[in-house]
Coordinates of C-alpha atoms and ligand atoms in Angstrom, one line a residue:
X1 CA 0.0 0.0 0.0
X2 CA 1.0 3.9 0.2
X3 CA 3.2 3.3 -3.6
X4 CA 2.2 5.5 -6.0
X5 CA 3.4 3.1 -8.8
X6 CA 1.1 1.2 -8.9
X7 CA 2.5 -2.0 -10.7
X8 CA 2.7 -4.7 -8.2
X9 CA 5.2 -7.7 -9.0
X10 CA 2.2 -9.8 -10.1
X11 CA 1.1 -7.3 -12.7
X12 CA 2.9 -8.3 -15.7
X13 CA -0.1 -11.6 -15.1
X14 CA -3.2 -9.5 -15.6
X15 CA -1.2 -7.0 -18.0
X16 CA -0.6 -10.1 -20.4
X17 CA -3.3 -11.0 -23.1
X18 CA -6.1 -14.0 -21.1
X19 CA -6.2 -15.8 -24.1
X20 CA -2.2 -15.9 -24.5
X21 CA -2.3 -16.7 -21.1
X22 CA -4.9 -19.6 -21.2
X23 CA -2.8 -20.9 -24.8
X24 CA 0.6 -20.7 -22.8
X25 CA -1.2 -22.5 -19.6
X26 CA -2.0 -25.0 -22.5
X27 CA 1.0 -25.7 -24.2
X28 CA 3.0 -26.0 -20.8
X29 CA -0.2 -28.4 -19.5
X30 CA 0.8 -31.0 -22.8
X31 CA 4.2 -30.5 -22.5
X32 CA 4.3 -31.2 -18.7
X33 CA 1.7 -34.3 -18.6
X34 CA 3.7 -35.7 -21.8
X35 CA 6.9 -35.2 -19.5
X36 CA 6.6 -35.8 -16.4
X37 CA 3.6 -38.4 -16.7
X38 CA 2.3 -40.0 -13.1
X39 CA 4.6 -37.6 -11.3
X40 CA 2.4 -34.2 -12.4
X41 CA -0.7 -35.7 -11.1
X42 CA -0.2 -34.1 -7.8
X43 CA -1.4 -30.8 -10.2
X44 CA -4.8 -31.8 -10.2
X45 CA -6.1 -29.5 -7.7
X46 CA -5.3 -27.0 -9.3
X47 CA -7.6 -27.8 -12.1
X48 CA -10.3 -28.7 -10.0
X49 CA -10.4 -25.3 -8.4
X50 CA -10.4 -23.9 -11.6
X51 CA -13.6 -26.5 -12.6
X52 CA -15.5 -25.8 -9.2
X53 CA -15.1 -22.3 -9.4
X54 CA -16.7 -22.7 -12.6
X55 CA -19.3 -25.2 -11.6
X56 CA -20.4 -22.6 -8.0
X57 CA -21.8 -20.3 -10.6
X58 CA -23.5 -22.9 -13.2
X59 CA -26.5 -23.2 -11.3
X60 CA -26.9 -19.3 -10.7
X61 CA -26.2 -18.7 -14.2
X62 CA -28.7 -21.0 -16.0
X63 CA -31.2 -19.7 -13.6
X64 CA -31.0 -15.9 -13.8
X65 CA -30.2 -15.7 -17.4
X66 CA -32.6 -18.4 -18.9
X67 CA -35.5 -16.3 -16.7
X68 CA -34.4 -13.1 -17.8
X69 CA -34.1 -14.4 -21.4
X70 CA -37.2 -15.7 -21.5
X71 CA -39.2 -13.0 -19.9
X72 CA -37.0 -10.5 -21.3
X73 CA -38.8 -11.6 -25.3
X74 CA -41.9 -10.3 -26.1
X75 CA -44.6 -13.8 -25.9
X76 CA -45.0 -13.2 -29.7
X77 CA -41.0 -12.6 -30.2
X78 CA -40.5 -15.5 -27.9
X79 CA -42.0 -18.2 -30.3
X80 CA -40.1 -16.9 -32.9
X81 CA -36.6 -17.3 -31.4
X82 CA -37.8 -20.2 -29.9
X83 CA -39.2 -22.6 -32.7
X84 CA -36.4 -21.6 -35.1
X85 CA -33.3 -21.6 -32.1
X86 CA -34.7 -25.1 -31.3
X87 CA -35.3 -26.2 -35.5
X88 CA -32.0 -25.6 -35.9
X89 CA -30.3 -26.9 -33.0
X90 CA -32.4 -30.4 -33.9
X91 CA -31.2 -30.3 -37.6
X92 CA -27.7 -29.6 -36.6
X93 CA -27.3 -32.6 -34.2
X94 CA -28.7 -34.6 -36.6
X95 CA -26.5 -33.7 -39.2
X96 CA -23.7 -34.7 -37.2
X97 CA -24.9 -37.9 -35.8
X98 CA -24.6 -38.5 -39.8
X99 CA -21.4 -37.3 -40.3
X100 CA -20.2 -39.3 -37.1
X101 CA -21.5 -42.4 -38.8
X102 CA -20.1 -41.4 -42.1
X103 CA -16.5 -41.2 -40.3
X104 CA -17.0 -44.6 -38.7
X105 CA -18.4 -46.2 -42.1
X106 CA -14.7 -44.5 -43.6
X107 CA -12.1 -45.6 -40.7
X108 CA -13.9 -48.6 -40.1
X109 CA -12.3 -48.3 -36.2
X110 CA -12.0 -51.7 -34.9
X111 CA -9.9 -52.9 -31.4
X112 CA -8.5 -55.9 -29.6
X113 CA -10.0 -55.6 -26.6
X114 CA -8.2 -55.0 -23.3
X115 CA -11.0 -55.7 -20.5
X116 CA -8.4 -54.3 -18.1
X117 CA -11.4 -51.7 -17.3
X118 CA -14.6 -53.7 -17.2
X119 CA -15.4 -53.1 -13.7
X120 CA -15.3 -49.2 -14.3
X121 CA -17.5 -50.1 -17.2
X122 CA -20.2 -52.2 -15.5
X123 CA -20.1 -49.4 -12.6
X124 CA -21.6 -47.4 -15.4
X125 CA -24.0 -49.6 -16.8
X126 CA -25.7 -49.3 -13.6
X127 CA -26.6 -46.3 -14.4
X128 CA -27.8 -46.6 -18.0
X129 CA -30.9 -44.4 -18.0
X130 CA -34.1 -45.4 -19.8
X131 CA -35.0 -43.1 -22.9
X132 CA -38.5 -42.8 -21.3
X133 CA -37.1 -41.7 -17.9
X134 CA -34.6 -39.6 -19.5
X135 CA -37.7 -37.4 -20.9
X136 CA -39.7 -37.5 -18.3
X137 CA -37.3 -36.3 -15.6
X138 CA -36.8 -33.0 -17.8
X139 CA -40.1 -32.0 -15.8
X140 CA -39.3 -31.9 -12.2
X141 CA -41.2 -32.9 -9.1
X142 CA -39.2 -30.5 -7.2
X143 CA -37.5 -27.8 -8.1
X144 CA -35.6 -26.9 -5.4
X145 CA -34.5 -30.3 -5.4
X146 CA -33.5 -30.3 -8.8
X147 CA -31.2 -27.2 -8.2
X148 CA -29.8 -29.2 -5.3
X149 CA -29.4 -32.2 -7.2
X150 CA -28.1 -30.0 -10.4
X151 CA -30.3 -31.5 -12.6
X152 CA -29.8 -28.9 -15.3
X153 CA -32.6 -30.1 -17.5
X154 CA -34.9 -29.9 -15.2
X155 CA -34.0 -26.5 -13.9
X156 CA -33.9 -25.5 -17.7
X157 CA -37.5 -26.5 -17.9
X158 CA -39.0 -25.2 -14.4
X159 CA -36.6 -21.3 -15.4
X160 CA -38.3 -21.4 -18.8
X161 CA -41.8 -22.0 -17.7
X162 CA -41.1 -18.9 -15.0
X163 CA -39.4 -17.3 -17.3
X164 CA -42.5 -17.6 -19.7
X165 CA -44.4 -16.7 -17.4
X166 CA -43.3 -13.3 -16.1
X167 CA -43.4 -12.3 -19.7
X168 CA -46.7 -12.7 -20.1
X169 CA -47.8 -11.2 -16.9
X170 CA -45.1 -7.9 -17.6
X171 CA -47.8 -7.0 -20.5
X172 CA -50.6 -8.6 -18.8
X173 CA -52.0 -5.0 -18.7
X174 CA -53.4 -5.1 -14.7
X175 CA -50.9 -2.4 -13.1
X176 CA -50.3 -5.2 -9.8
X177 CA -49.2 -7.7 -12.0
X178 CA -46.9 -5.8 -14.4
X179 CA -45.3 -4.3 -11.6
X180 CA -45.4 -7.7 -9.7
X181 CA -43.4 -9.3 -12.7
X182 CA -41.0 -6.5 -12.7
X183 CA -39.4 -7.3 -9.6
X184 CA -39.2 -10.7 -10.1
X185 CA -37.4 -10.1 -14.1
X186 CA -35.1 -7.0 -11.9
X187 CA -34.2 -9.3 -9.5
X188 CA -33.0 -11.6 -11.8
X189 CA -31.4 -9.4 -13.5
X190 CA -29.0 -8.3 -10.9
X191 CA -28.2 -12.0 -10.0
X192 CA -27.5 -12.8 -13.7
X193 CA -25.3 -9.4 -13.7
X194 CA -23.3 -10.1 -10.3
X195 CA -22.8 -13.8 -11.7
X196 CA -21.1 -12.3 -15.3
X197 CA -19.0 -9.9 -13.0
X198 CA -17.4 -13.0 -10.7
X199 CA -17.2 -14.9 -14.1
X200 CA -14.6 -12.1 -15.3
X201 CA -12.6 -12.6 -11.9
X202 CA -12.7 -16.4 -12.6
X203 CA -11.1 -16.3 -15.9
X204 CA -8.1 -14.4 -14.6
X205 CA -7.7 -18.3 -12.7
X206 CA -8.0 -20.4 -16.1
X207 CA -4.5 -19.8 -17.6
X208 CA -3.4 -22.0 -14.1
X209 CA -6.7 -24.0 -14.6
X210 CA -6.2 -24.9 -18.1
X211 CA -2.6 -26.2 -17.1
X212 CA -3.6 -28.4 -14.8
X213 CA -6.6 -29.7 -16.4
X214 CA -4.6 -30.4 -19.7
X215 CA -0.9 -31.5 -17.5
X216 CA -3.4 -34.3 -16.2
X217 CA -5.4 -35.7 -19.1
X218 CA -1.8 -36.0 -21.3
X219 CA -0.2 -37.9 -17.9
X220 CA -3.0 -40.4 -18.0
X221 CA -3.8 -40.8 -21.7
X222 CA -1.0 -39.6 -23.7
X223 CA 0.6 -42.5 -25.0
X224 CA -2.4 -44.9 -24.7
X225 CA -4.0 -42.2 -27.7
X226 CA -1.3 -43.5 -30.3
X227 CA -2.4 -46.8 -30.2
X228 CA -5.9 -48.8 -32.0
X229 CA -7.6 -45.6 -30.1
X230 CA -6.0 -43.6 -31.8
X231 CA -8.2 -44.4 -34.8
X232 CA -11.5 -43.3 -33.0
X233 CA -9.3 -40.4 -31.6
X234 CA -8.5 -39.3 -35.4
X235 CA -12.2 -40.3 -36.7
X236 CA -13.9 -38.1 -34.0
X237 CA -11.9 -35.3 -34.0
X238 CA -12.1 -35.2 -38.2
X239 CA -15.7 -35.7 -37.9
X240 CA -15.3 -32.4 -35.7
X241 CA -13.8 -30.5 -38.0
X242 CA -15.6 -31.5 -40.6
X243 CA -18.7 -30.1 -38.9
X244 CA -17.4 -26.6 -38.0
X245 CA -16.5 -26.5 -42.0
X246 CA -19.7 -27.6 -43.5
X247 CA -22.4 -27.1 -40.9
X248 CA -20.9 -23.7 -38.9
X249 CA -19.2 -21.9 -41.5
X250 CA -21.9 -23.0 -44.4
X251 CA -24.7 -22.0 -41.8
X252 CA -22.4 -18.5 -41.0
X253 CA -21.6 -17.5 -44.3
X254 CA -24.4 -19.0 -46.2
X255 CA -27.5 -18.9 -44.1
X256 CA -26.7 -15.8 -41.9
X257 CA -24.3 -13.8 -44.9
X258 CA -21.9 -13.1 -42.0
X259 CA -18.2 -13.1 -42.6
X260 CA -16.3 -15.8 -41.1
X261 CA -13.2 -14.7 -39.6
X262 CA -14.9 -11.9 -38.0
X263 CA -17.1 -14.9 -36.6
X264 CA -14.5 -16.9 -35.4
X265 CA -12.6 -13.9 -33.8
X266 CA -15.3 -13.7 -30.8
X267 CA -16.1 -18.0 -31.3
X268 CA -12.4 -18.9 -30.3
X269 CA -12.6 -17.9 -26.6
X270 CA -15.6 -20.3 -25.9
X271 CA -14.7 -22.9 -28.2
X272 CA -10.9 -22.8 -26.2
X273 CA -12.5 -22.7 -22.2
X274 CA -14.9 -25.7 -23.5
X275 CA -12.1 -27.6 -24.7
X276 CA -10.6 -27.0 -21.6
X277 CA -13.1 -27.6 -19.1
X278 CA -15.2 -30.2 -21.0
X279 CA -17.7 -28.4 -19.6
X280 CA -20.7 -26.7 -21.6
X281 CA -22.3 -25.1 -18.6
X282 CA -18.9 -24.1 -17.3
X283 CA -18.7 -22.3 -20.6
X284 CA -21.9 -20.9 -20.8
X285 CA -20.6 -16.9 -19.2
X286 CA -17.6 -17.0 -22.1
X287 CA -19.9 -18.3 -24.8
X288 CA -22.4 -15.1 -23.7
X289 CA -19.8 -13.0 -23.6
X290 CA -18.9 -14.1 -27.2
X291 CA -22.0 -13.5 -28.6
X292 CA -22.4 -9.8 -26.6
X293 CA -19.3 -9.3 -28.5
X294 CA -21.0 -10.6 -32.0
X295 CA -23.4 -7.9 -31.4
X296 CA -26.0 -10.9 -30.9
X297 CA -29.0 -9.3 -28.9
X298 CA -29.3 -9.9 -25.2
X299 CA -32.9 -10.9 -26.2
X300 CA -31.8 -13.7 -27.9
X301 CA -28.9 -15.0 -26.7
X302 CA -29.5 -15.4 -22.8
X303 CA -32.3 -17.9 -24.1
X304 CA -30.8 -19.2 -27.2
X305 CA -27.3 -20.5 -25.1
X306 CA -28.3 -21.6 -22.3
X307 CA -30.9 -23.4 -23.4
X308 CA -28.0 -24.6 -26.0
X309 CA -25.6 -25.6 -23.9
X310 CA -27.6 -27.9 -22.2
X311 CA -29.8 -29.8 -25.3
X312 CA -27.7 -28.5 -28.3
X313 CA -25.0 -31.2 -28.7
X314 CA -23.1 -31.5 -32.3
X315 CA -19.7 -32.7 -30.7
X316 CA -21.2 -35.2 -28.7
X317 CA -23.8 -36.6 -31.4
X318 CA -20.7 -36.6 -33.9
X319 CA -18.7 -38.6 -30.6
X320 CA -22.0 -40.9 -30.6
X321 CA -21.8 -42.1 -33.9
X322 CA -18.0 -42.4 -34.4
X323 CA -18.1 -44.5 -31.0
X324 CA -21.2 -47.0 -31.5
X325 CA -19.4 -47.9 -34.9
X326 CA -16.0 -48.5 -33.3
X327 CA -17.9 -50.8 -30.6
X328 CA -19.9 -52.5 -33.8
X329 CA -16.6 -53.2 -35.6
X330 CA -14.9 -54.2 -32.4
X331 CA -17.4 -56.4 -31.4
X332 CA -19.4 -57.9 -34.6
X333 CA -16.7 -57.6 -37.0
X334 CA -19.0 -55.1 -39.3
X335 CA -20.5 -51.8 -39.5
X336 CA -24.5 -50.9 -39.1
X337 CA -26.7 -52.0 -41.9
X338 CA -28.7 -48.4 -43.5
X339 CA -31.9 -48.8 -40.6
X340 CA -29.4 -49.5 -37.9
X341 CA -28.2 -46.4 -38.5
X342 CA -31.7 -44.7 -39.0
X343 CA -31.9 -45.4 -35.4
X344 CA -28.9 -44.1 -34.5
X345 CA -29.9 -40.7 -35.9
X346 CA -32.6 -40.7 -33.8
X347 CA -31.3 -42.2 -30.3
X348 CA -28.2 -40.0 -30.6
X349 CA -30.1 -36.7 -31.3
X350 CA -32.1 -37.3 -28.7
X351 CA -29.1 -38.5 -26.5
X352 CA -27.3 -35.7 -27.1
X353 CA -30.2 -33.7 -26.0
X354 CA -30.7 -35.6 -22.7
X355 CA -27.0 -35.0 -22.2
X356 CA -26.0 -32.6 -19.4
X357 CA -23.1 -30.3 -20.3
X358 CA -20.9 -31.3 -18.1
X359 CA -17.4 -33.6 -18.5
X360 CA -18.0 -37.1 -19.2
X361 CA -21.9 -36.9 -19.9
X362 CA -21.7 -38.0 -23.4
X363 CA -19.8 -41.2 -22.2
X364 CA -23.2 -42.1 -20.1
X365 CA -25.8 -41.4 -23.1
X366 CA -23.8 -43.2 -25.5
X367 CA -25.2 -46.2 -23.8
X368 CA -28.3 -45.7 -24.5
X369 CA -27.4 -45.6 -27.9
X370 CA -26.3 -48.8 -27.4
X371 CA -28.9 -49.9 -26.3
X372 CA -31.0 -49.2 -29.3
X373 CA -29.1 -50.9 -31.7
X374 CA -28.7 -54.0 -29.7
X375 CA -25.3 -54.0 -28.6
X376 CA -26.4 -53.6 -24.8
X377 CA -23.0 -52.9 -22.6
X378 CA -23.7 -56.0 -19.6
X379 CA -21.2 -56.8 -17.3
X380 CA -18.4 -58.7 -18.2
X381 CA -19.7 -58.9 -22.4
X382 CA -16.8 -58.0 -25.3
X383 CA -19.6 -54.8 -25.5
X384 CA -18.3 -53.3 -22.5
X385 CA -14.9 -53.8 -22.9
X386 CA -15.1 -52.2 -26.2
X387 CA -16.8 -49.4 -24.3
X388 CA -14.2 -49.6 -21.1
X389 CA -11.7 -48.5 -23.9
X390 CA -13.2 -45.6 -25.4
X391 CA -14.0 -44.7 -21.7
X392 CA -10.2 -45.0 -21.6
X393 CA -9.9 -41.8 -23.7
X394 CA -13.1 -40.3 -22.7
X395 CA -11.0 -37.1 -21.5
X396 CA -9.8 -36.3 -24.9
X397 CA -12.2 -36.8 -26.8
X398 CA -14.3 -34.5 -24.5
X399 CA -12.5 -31.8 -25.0
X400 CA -13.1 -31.9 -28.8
X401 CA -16.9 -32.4 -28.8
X402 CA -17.6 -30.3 -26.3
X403 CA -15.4 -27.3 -27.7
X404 CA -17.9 -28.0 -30.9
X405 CA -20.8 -28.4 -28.6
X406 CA -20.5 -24.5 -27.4
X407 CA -19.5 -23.2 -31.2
X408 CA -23.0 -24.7 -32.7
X409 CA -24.7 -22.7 -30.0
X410 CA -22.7 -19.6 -30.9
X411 CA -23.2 -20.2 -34.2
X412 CA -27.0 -21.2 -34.0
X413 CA -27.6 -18.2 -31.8
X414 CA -25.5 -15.5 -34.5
X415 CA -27.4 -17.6 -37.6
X416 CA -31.1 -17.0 -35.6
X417 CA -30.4 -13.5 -34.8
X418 CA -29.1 -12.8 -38.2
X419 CA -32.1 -13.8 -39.6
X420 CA -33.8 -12.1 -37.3
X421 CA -32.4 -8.7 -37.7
X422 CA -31.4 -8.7 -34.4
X423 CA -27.4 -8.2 -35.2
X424 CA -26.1 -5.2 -34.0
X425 CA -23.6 -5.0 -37.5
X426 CA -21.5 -2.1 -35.9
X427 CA -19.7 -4.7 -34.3
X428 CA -19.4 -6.6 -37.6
X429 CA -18.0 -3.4 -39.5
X430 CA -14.1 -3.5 -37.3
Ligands
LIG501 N1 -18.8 -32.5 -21.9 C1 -19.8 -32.3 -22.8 C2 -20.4 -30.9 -22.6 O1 -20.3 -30.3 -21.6 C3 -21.0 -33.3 -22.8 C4 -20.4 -34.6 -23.1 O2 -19.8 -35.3 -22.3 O3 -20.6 -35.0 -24.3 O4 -20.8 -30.3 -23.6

């Protein structure tokens, strides 16, 4: 205290370009996990912190801004982002289940399986949810208990209905009412501004985070990636790219007559923190912030991303299909005949939809999956070994779908407001 100066011996950290940070913290996080292997892991908690600081806000966040988004649209302007944010978010997954399947079909992946992690396997299979139940426990019983219990589709569900709600009864026209609503939509408000403010102070953390994270996935799955895996690995993270080219940058430049790279300057600082964090929902502030800086309207992107990060799922359909084939080769020796794969498109769009954005999700749905094209993972089969392998890289590939998981909501949400005229273009024009 008392210096005039002002530049303290840490200020060279917050002086220095975040996403150079978070890029160097990367780097260093491969480079020290290919290194040092087993003897890093002791990093870990690092990255954790940097994931629950993360996580302490998801809840908040989903809340506040899917309420204010919704009761922030007009009811008639709220059908209209609403049918075509969700048309599009539907046509999109399915388009990449496809192109999943198409990537399987062409690298054929195919293993000798090492059962060495059954028993994690058949601790999953456990928890195989039903399709039926997956649905069904969107609407919940509680909702206070499904905040608890972080059941983020349910909480999606019960903030949309309130959200709904206190839009119709802010032009209800009874004075009580109106004003009634208004507290509720200001309160929110200010929890879904204090929330963006702390994100800001958390990202000034990631750089350290994204070490971590990264130091630890390369120390437990580096060299197992170059093996048969490494197949899937390639298949999956083509099929990725692939999708950003055709779907994103067609949809972009195409649909919404948006230049790309001005796109992609604002896309890359979700699409890095997701691959990152695996997380969608941990992503959700940067991907907002993103599309504030896309001049996207506030209207339309505090419902359109939350809502996407939660059922809009392109990596992890692409991940879906790529997998199940691997698991088909592995175990039957062939690929899936034309209505297998029919119902593939189907299970894994709505799969991805029922997956929670968090790390590891897609890993659980891709059982059900399974499931529906008769190669049920029981304990002890050659089916779960096949799928105790791909668990095996589960971290890695992660990172890759749900990096494209938060760039189809961005580019969705910019597509949608294009269209909509709800683009503020000044911000196009630097
Ligand atoms: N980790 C992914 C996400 O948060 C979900 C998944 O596991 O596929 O978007």
């Amino acid at each position: 205290m008392g210096k005039s100066s002002g530049k303290k011996w840490y200020s060279w950290y917050f002086d220095f370009n975040l996403l150079y940070r978070i890029l160097i913290g990367l780097v260093l996080g491969v480079i020290l996990g290919l290194v040092f292997k087993d003897k890093i892991l002791w990093i870990q908690p690092l990255g954790d912190l940097f994931v629950r600081l993360l996580k302490m806000i998801m809840m908040p966040i989903i809340v506040s801004t899917l309420i204010v988004g919704a009761s922030s649209v007009s009811p008639a302007n709220l059908g209209k982002v609403g049918i075509r944010i969700i048309v599009l978010y539907l046509i999109t997954s399915a388009v990449a289940v496809v192109i999943g399947l198409i990537m399987g079909a062409i690298f054929q992946p195919s293993a000798n399986l090492a059962m060495e992690n059954v028993a994690d396997a058949a601790a999953r299979i456990a928890a195989t949810p039903k399709l039926s139940d997956t649905l069904l426990a969107i609407v919940p019983t509680s909702i206070l208990q499904s905040l608890v219990n972080e059941a983020v589709l349910a909480v999606i569900f019960a903030a949309l209905i309130m959200g709904i709600a206190i839009s119709y009864l802010r032009v209800s026209g009874d004075e009580r009412k109106e004003k009634a609503a208004a507290v509720l939509y200001n309160f929110f408000d200010g929890v879904a501004e204090v929330m963006m403010l702390i994100i800001k102070g958390i990202m000034q953390y990631a750089p350290i985070g994204v070490l971590s994270l990264v130091s630890v996935v390369f120390a437990t799955n580096g060299p197992k990636v170059v093996g048969s895996l490494g197949v899937v690995t390639a298949a999956c993270f083509i099929g990725y790219a692939l999708h950003v080219i055709i779907v994103y940058l067609g949809m972009v430049k195409f649909y919404a007559r948006l230049p790309i790279k001005r796109f992609f300057r604002d896309a890359k600082d979700p699409f890095i923190t997701a691959f990152v964090t695996r997380s969608s929902n941990g992503t959700l502030p940067v991907t907002m912030e993103a599309a504030e800086n896309l001049g996207v309207h506030k209207d339309i992107y505090s419902f359109s991303l939350p809502l996407g990060a939660t059922i809009n799922m392109d990596g992890t359909a692409i991940y879906q299909g790529v997998c199940a084939t691997f698991i088909a080769f592995s175990v039957w020796g062939h690929g899936f005949s034309i209505p297998q794969m029919g119902i593939i498109v189907v299970t894994a769009t709505l799969a991805s939809i029922g997956t929670a954005g968090v790390p590891g999700a897609g890993a659980i749905m891709l059982l059900l999956v399974l499931d529906s094209v008769g190669l049920p993972v029981t304990a002890g089969s050659v089916v779960a070994g096949a799928y105790a392998m791909i668990l095996g890289i589960d971290a890695l590939l992660d990172m890759g779908r749900t990096a494209l998981n938060v760039t189809g909501d961005l580019s969705c949400t910019t597509t949608v407001a294009s269209r909509m005229k709800e683009l503020d273009m000044k911000k196009w024009a630097k």
